[in-house]
Amino acid sequence: MKKITHNLPELIELEAILKEAGDLIRSEVIHTVHNGSCALPIHCLFMGNQKKDLPVLGFFSGIHGIERIGTQVILSFIRTLIASAKWDPSFQYILEHLNLIFIPIINPGGMWNNSRCNHNGVDLMRNAPVEAENKTHFLLGGHRISKSLPWYRGEWNEPMEEELNAVIKIIEREFMGSPFSVMLDCHSGFGLKDRIWFPYAKSHKPAVDIGFLLQLKELFELSYPNHNYYLFEPQSTQYLTHGDLWDYLYDYANENNNNTFLPLTLEMGSWSWVKKNPRQLMRFYGIFNPVLPHRHQRVLRRHLIFFNFLIRSVCGYHQWFPDSIQHQKYYYKAMDLWYR
Ligand SMILES: [Zn+2]
């Protein structure tokens, strides 16, 4: 069969960044998706220091192929970091003390097809072996009826999709041995507000780390009092799902070691873009992405403060991470805020 070269703009931009970054970024192709006759690589990028005892921060996106803005936001941020690494001594210091990891296009087959699911028709955020503990919304929570319906989980007892296996290997290898790791996975398509979600998606039960998460939230709001446009909450506040990858890895990490691993999701409030420009609804793409150029540019810069905050707070986690007494205090405060 004749091989087709991809012309995916985000993948072209990612590969251009790799060329321009030189020694500042190391990269690995962690998997290649074969979508018909087109081979699409999943790139993982490393900046900073990969020494095992250092904290790790990951930025992931493109797990839902149609939510291209997440990938665009991350690629734009990587360009900012490459520029900073050349002249900013404080960031050069951070790079010696932090392991920074990016997977900007987890689902290149879905992006190529302009689809939420992967090239096999499976929703990668419903595909992990996790069952919701309470009733989920019909279809939205994940189902095994048919791949022609959205939110399809895949066949019962089938192994996880290849893209997820590649991501899991990176989380196991790079994150789980670290004493403190955080990752942020970027999505769009739900709600009017930008949300920072954390486990669980499967259950209304509190995660063991809600005290740390509340402390991270308070640290951000104290450091940036005029950037209060994020709503921090467990995903279960909005809806429950089967098969959430981050629930799966969060439980796996907690069962297998004592290190802290906090998976966060940035869910960009795309309904506000649609509200301001209802004509976007005419295209499937417009439900998930800002269309007008000025709004697109605004979204690209909107999250820089939070991303930079994550870099600094993860690198300097010793400075704010609570001891066990303090953590207990925060745990009960978090219970009051999110679960009662
Ligand atoms: Zn998504």
CSV table of C-alpha atoms in Angstrom, one decimal, residues 6-315:
chain,number,residue,atom,x,y,z
A,6,HIS,CA,0.7,13.2,7.4
A,7,ASN,CA,-0.3,16.8,7.0
A,8,LEU,CA,-1.6,17.3,10.5
A,9,PRO,CA,-0.9,21.0,11.4
A,10,GLU,CA,-0.3,20.3,15.1
A,11,LEU,CA,2.1,17.4,14.4
A,12,ILE,CA,3.9,19.5,11.9
A,13,GLU,CA,4.3,22.3,14.5
A,14,LEU,CA,5.4,19.7,17.1
A,15,GLU,CA,8.1,18.3,14.8
A,16,ALA,CA,9.2,21.9,13.9
A,17,ILE,CA,9.6,22.7,17.7
A,18,LEU,CA,11.7,19.6,18.1
A,19,LYS,CA,14.0,20.6,15.3
A,20,GLU,CA,14.3,24.2,16.6
A,21,ALA,CA,14.8,23.2,20.3
A,22,GLY,CA,18.1,21.4,19.7
A,23,ASP,CA,19.6,20.2,23.0
A,24,LEU,CA,16.9,21.9,25.1
A,25,ILE,CA,14.5,19.0,24.5
A,26,ARG,CA,15.0,15.3,24.3
A,27,SER,CA,12.3,13.3,22.6
A,28,GLU,CA,11.1,9.8,22.1
A,29,VAL,CA,8.5,8.3,19.8
A,30,ILE,CA,6.6,6.2,22.3
A,31,HIS,CA,4.2,4.6,19.8
A,32,THR,CA,3.3,4.9,16.1
A,33,VAL,CA,-0.4,4.8,15.2
A,34,HIS,CA,-1.2,3.3,11.8
A,35,ASN,CA,-4.3,5.0,10.6
A,36,GLY,CA,-4.9,3.4,7.2
A,37,SER,CA,-1.8,4.0,5.2
A,38,CYS,CA,-0.6,6.9,7.3
A,39,ALA,CA,1.9,6.4,10.2
A,40,LEU,CA,1.4,8.9,13.0
A,41,PRO,CA,4.0,9.1,15.8
A,42,ILE,CA,3.1,9.9,19.4
A,43,HIS,CA,6.0,12.1,20.6
A,44,CYS,CA,7.0,12.4,24.3
A,45,LEU,CA,9.2,15.4,25.1
A,46,PHE,CA,11.6,15.8,28.0
A,47,MET,CA,13.0,19.1,29.4
A,48,GLY,CA,14.9,19.5,32.6
A,49,ASN,CA,16.5,16.8,34.7
A,50,GLN,CA,15.4,13.1,34.6
A,51,LYS,CA,17.2,12.2,37.9
A,52,LYS,CA,15.0,9.8,39.8
A,53,ASP,CA,14.7,11.7,43.1
A,54,LEU,CA,13.4,14.9,41.5
A,55,PRO,CA,9.8,16.0,41.2
A,56,VAL,CA,8.1,15.5,37.9
A,57,LEU,CA,5.5,17.6,36.1
A,58,GLY,CA,3.7,16.4,33.0
A,59,PHE,CA,1.6,18.3,30.4
A,60,PHE,CA,-0.6,16.1,28.2
A,61,SER,CA,-3.2,16.9,25.6
A,62,GLY,CA,-4.9,15.6,22.4
A,63,ILE,CA,-6.3,12.5,24.0
A,64,HIS,CA,-9.6,13.5,22.4
A,65,GLY,CA,-8.7,14.2,18.7
A,66,ILE,CA,-11.3,16.9,18.1
A,67,GLU,CA,-10.2,19.0,21.1
A,68,ARG,CA,-7.2,20.5,19.2
A,69,ILE,CA,-7.0,23.6,21.3
A,70,GLY,CA,-5.5,21.6,24.2
A,71,THR,CA,-2.6,20.6,22.0
A,72,GLN,CA,-2.3,24.1,20.6
A,73,VAL,CA,-2.1,25.6,24.1
A,74,ILE,CA,0.6,23.1,25.1
A,75,LEU,CA,2.7,23.6,22.0
A,76,SER,CA,2.5,27.3,22.4
A,77,PHE,CA,3.6,26.9,26.0
A,78,ILE,CA,6.6,24.7,25.0
A,79,ARG,CA,7.7,27.5,22.7
A,80,THR,CA,7.6,29.9,25.6
A,81,LEU,CA,9.7,27.5,27.7
A,82,ILE,CA,12.3,27.0,25.0
A,83,ALA,CA,12.7,30.8,24.7
A,84,SER,CA,12.9,31.2,28.5
A,85,ALA,CA,15.5,28.4,28.8
A,86,LYS,CA,17.9,30.5,26.7
A,87,TRP,CA,17.9,33.6,28.8
A,88,ASP,CA,16.1,33.2,32.1
A,89,PRO,CA,18.4,32.1,35.0
A,90,SER,CA,15.5,31.3,37.3
A,91,PHE,CA,14.1,28.9,34.7
A,92,GLN,CA,17.5,27.4,34.0
A,93,TYR,CA,17.7,26.7,37.8
A,94,ILE,CA,14.3,25.0,37.6
A,95,LEU,CA,15.4,22.8,34.7
A,96,GLU,CA,18.2,21.5,36.9
A,97,HIS,CA,15.7,20.5,39.7
A,98,LEU,CA,12.6,19.4,37.8
A,99,ASN,CA,11.7,16.7,35.3
A,100,LEU,CA,9.3,18.2,32.7
A,101,ILE,CA,7.5,15.9,30.4
A,102,PHE,CA,5.1,16.7,27.5
A,103,ILE,CA,2.9,14.4,25.4
A,104,PRO,CA,1.0,17.0,23.3
A,105,ILE,CA,-0.8,14.6,20.9
A,106,ILE,CA,-1.8,11.4,22.6
A,107,ASN,CA,-4.4,10.5,19.9
A,108,PRO,CA,-3.0,11.5,16.5
A,109,GLY,CA,-5.3,9.1,14.7
A,110,GLY,CA,-8.4,10.8,16.2
A,111,MET,CA,-6.9,14.3,15.4
A,112,TRP,CA,-6.3,13.2,11.8
A,113,ASN,CA,-9.9,12.0,11.6
A,114,ASN,CA,-11.4,15.1,13.4
A,115,SER,CA,-12.9,12.8,15.9
A,116,ARG,CA,-13.1,12.6,19.7
A,117,CYS,CA,-12.3,8.8,19.7
A,118,ASN,CA,-9.2,7.1,18.4
A,119,HIS,CA,-8.8,5.5,14.9
A,120,ASN,CA,-10.5,2.4,16.3
A,121,GLY,CA,-13.6,4.3,17.3
A,122,VAL,CA,-12.8,4.1,21.1
A,123,ASP,CA,-13.0,7.0,23.5
A,124,LEU,CA,-9.6,6.9,25.2
A,125,MET,CA,-11.0,8.5,28.4
A,126,ARG,CA,-13.6,5.6,28.7
A,127,ASN,CA,-11.2,2.8,27.9
A,128,ALA,CA,-9.3,2.0,31.1
A,129,PRO,CA,-10.4,-1.0,33.2
A,130,VAL,CA,-12.3,1.0,35.7
A,131,GLU,CA,-16.0,0.6,36.5
A,132,ALA,CA,-18.0,3.6,37.9
A,133,GLU,CA,-19.3,2.9,41.4
A,134,ASN,CA,-22.6,4.7,41.0
A,135,LYS,CA,-25.0,5.3,38.1
A,136,THR,CA,-23.6,7.1,35.1
A,137,HIS,CA,-25.4,9.2,32.5
A,138,PHE,CA,-26.6,7.1,29.5
A,139,LEU,CA,-23.9,7.0,26.8
A,140,LEU,CA,-21.8,9.9,28.3
A,141,GLY,CA,-20.6,7.8,31.2
A,142,GLY,CA,-19.1,5.2,28.7
A,143,HIS,CA,-20.9,2.3,27.0
A,144,ARG,CA,-20.2,-0.9,25.0
A,145,ILE,CA,-23.2,-0.6,22.7
A,146,SER,CA,-21.6,0.5,19.4
A,147,LYS,CA,-18.5,2.4,18.2
A,148,SER,CA,-20.8,4.5,16.1
A,149,LEU,CA,-22.1,6.2,19.3
A,150,PRO,CA,-19.9,8.7,21.1
A,151,TRP,CA,-18.2,7.7,24.4
A,152,TYR,CA,-17.7,4.1,23.3
A,153,ARG,CA,-15.5,2.1,25.8
A,154,GLY,CA,-14.3,-0.7,23.5
A,155,GLU,CA,-15.2,-4.4,23.7
A,156,TRP,CA,-15.4,-6.2,27.1
A,157,ASN,CA,-12.2,-7.9,28.0
A,158,GLU,CA,-10.2,-6.4,25.1
A,159,PRO,CA,-6.8,-5.0,26.2
A,160,MET,CA,-6.5,-1.2,26.5
A,161,GLU,CA,-5.9,0.8,23.3
A,162,GLU,CA,-2.3,1.1,22.2
A,163,GLU,CA,-2.2,4.9,22.9
A,164,LEU,CA,-3.1,4.4,26.5
A,165,ASN,CA,-0.5,1.6,26.9
A,166,ALA,CA,2.2,4.0,25.6
A,167,VAL,CA,1.1,6.7,28.1
A,168,ILE,CA,1.0,4.3,31.0
A,169,LYS,CA,4.5,3.1,30.3
A,170,ILE,CA,5.7,6.7,30.5
A,171,ILE,CA,3.8,7.3,33.8
A,172,GLU,CA,5.2,4.2,35.3
A,173,ARG,CA,8.8,4.9,34.2
A,174,GLU,CA,9.0,8.6,34.8
A,175,PHE,CA,6.4,9.6,37.4
A,176,MET,CA,5.9,6.7,39.8
A,177,GLY,CA,9.5,6.5,41.0
A,178,SER,CA,9.5,10.3,41.8
A,179,PRO,CA,8.8,11.4,45.3
A,180,PHE,CA,6.3,14.0,44.0
A,181,SER,CA,4.7,14.2,40.6
A,182,VAL,CA,1.8,16.2,39.1
A,183,MET,CA,0.4,16.0,35.6
A,184,LEU,CA,-2.1,18.2,33.8
A,185,ASP,CA,-4.2,16.8,30.9
A,186,CYS,CA,-5.9,19.4,28.7
A,187,HIS,CA,-9.4,19.1,27.4
A,188,SER,CA,-12.3,21.2,26.1
A,189,GLY,CA,-16.0,20.8,25.5
A,190,PHE,CA,-17.7,21.1,28.8
A,191,GLY,CA,-19.2,24.1,30.7
A,192,LEU,CA,-18.8,27.8,30.8
A,193,LYS,CA,-15.9,27.9,33.3
A,194,ASP,CA,-12.4,26.6,33.1
A,195,ARG,CA,-12.2,23.7,35.5
A,196,ILE,CA,-9.3,21.9,37.2
A,197,TRP,CA,-10.6,18.4,37.9
A,198,PHE,CA,-9.0,15.7,39.9
A,199,PRO,CA,-10.0,12.1,40.8
A,200,TYR,CA,-12.3,10.5,41.0
A,201,ALA,CA,-14.4,10.3,37.8
A,202,LYS,CA,-15.7,6.9,38.8
A,203,SER,CA,-17.0,7.6,42.3
A,204,HIS,CA,-18.3,10.3,44.7
A,205,LYS,CA,-15.7,9.0,47.2
A,206,PRO,CA,-12.9,11.4,48.2
A,207,ALA,CA,-9.4,10.7,46.9
A,208,VAL,CA,-6.8,10.3,49.6
A,209,ASP,CA,-4.9,13.4,48.4
A,210,ILE,CA,-7.8,16.0,48.6
A,211,GLY,CA,-5.8,17.8,51.3
A,212,PHE,CA,-2.8,18.3,49.0
A,213,LEU,CA,-5.1,19.4,46.2
A,214,LEU,CA,-6.8,21.9,48.4
A,215,GLN,CA,-3.5,23.3,49.5
A,216,LEU,CA,-2.3,23.5,45.9
A,217,LYS,CA,-5.6,25.4,45.0
A,218,GLU,CA,-5.1,27.8,48.0
A,219,LEU,CA,-1.4,28.4,47.1
A,220,PHE,CA,-2.5,29.3,43.5
A,221,GLU,CA,-5.2,31.7,44.7
A,222,LEU,CA,-3.0,33.3,47.2
A,223,SER,CA,-0.2,33.8,44.7
A,224,TYR,CA,-2.5,35.0,41.9
A,225,PRO,CA,-5.6,36.6,43.6
A,226,ASN,CA,-6.9,38.1,40.3
A,227,HIS,CA,-6.7,34.8,38.4
A,228,ASN,CA,-9.7,33.2,40.1
A,229,TYR,CA,-11.3,31.9,36.9
A,230,TYR,CA,-10.6,28.2,37.6
A,231,LEU,CA,-13.1,26.0,39.4
A,232,PHE,CA,-11.2,23.3,41.3
A,233,GLU,CA,-13.3,20.3,42.0
A,234,PRO,CA,-13.4,16.5,41.8
A,235,GLN,CA,-14.7,15.4,38.4
A,236,SER,CA,-17.5,13.5,40.1
A,237,THR,CA,-19.1,16.8,41.0
A,238,GLN,CA,-20.2,17.1,37.4
A,239,TYR,CA,-20.6,13.5,36.2
A,240,LEU,CA,-19.4,10.0,36.7
A,241,THR,CA,-17.7,7.9,34.0
A,242,HIS,CA,-16.4,4.4,33.5
A,243,GLY,CA,-12.9,3.8,32.2
A,244,ASP,CA,-11.1,7.1,33.3
A,245,LEU,CA,-7.4,6.7,32.6
A,246,TRP,CA,-6.4,9.0,35.4
A,247,ASP,CA,-8.5,7.2,38.0
A,248,TYR,CA,-6.9,4.0,36.9
A,249,LEU,CA,-3.3,5.4,37.2
A,250,TYR,CA,-4.1,7.3,40.4
A,251,ASP,CA,-5.3,4.1,42.2
A,252,TYR,CA,-2.4,2.1,40.6
A,253,ALA,CA,0.1,4.6,41.9
A,254,ASN,CA,-1.4,4.6,45.4
A,255,GLU,CA,-1.5,0.8,45.6
A,256,ASN,CA,2.1,0.4,44.5
A,257,ASN,CA,4.1,3.1,46.2
A,258,ASN,CA,4.1,5.8,48.9
A,259,ASN,CA,5.0,8.6,46.5
A,260,THR,CA,2.5,11.4,45.7
A,261,PHE,CA,1.1,11.3,42.2
A,262,LEU,CA,-1.6,14.0,41.4
A,263,PRO,CA,-3.3,13.7,38.0
A,264,LEU,CA,-5.2,17.0,37.1
A,265,THR,CA,-7.4,17.8,34.2
A,266,LEU,CA,-7.8,21.2,32.7
A,267,GLU,CA,-11.3,21.3,31.2
A,268,MET,CA,-11.5,24.5,29.2
A,269,GLY,CA,-15.0,26.0,29.4
A,270,SER,CA,-15.7,25.9,25.7
A,271,TRP,CA,-19.4,26.7,26.0
A,272,SER,CA,-18.4,30.3,26.7
A,273,TRP,CA,-16.8,30.5,23.2
A,274,VAL,CA,-19.9,29.1,21.7
A,275,LYS,CA,-22.1,31.5,23.7
A,276,LYS,CA,-20.2,34.4,22.3
A,277,ASN,CA,-20.2,33.1,18.8
A,278,PRO,CA,-23.2,30.7,18.3
A,279,ARG,CA,-22.3,30.2,14.6
A,280,GLN,CA,-19.5,27.9,15.8
A,281,LEU,CA,-22.2,25.2,16.4
A,282,MET,CA,-22.5,24.8,12.7
A,283,ARG,CA,-19.3,22.8,12.7
A,284,PHE,CA,-18.4,19.9,15.0
A,285,TYR,CA,-15.0,21.5,15.5
A,286,GLY,CA,-16.6,24.7,16.8
A,287,ILE,CA,-18.1,22.9,19.8
A,288,PHE,CA,-14.7,22.1,21.2
A,289,ASN,CA,-12.4,24.9,19.9
A,290,PRO,CA,-12.3,28.7,19.7
A,291,VAL,CA,-12.8,29.7,16.1
A,292,LEU,CA,-12.4,33.5,15.9
A,293,PRO,CA,-8.7,34.5,15.8
A,294,HIS,CA,-8.8,36.9,18.7
A,295,ARG,CA,-10.5,34.4,21.0
A,296,HIS,CA,-8.1,31.6,19.9
A,297,GLN,CA,-5.1,33.9,20.8
A,298,ARG,CA,-6.7,34.7,24.1
A,299,VAL,CA,-7.1,31.0,25.0
A,300,LEU,CA,-3.4,30.4,24.0
A,301,ARG,CA,-2.3,32.9,26.6
A,302,ARG,CA,-5.0,32.4,29.2
A,303,HIS,CA,-3.4,29.5,31.0
A,304,LEU,CA,0.3,30.6,31.0
A,305,ILE,CA,0.1,31.8,34.6
A,306,PHE,CA,-1.4,28.6,35.9
A,307,PHE,CA,1.1,26.5,33.9
A,308,ASN,CA,4.0,28.5,35.2
A,309,PHE,CA,2.6,28.3,38.7
A,310,LEU,CA,2.6,24.5,38.4
A,311,ILE,CA,6.2,24.5,37.3
A,312,ARG,CA,7.2,26.6,40.3
A,313,SER,CA,5.0,24.8,42.9
A,314,VAL,CA,6.1,21.3,41.8
A,315,CYS,CA,9.8,22.2,41.6
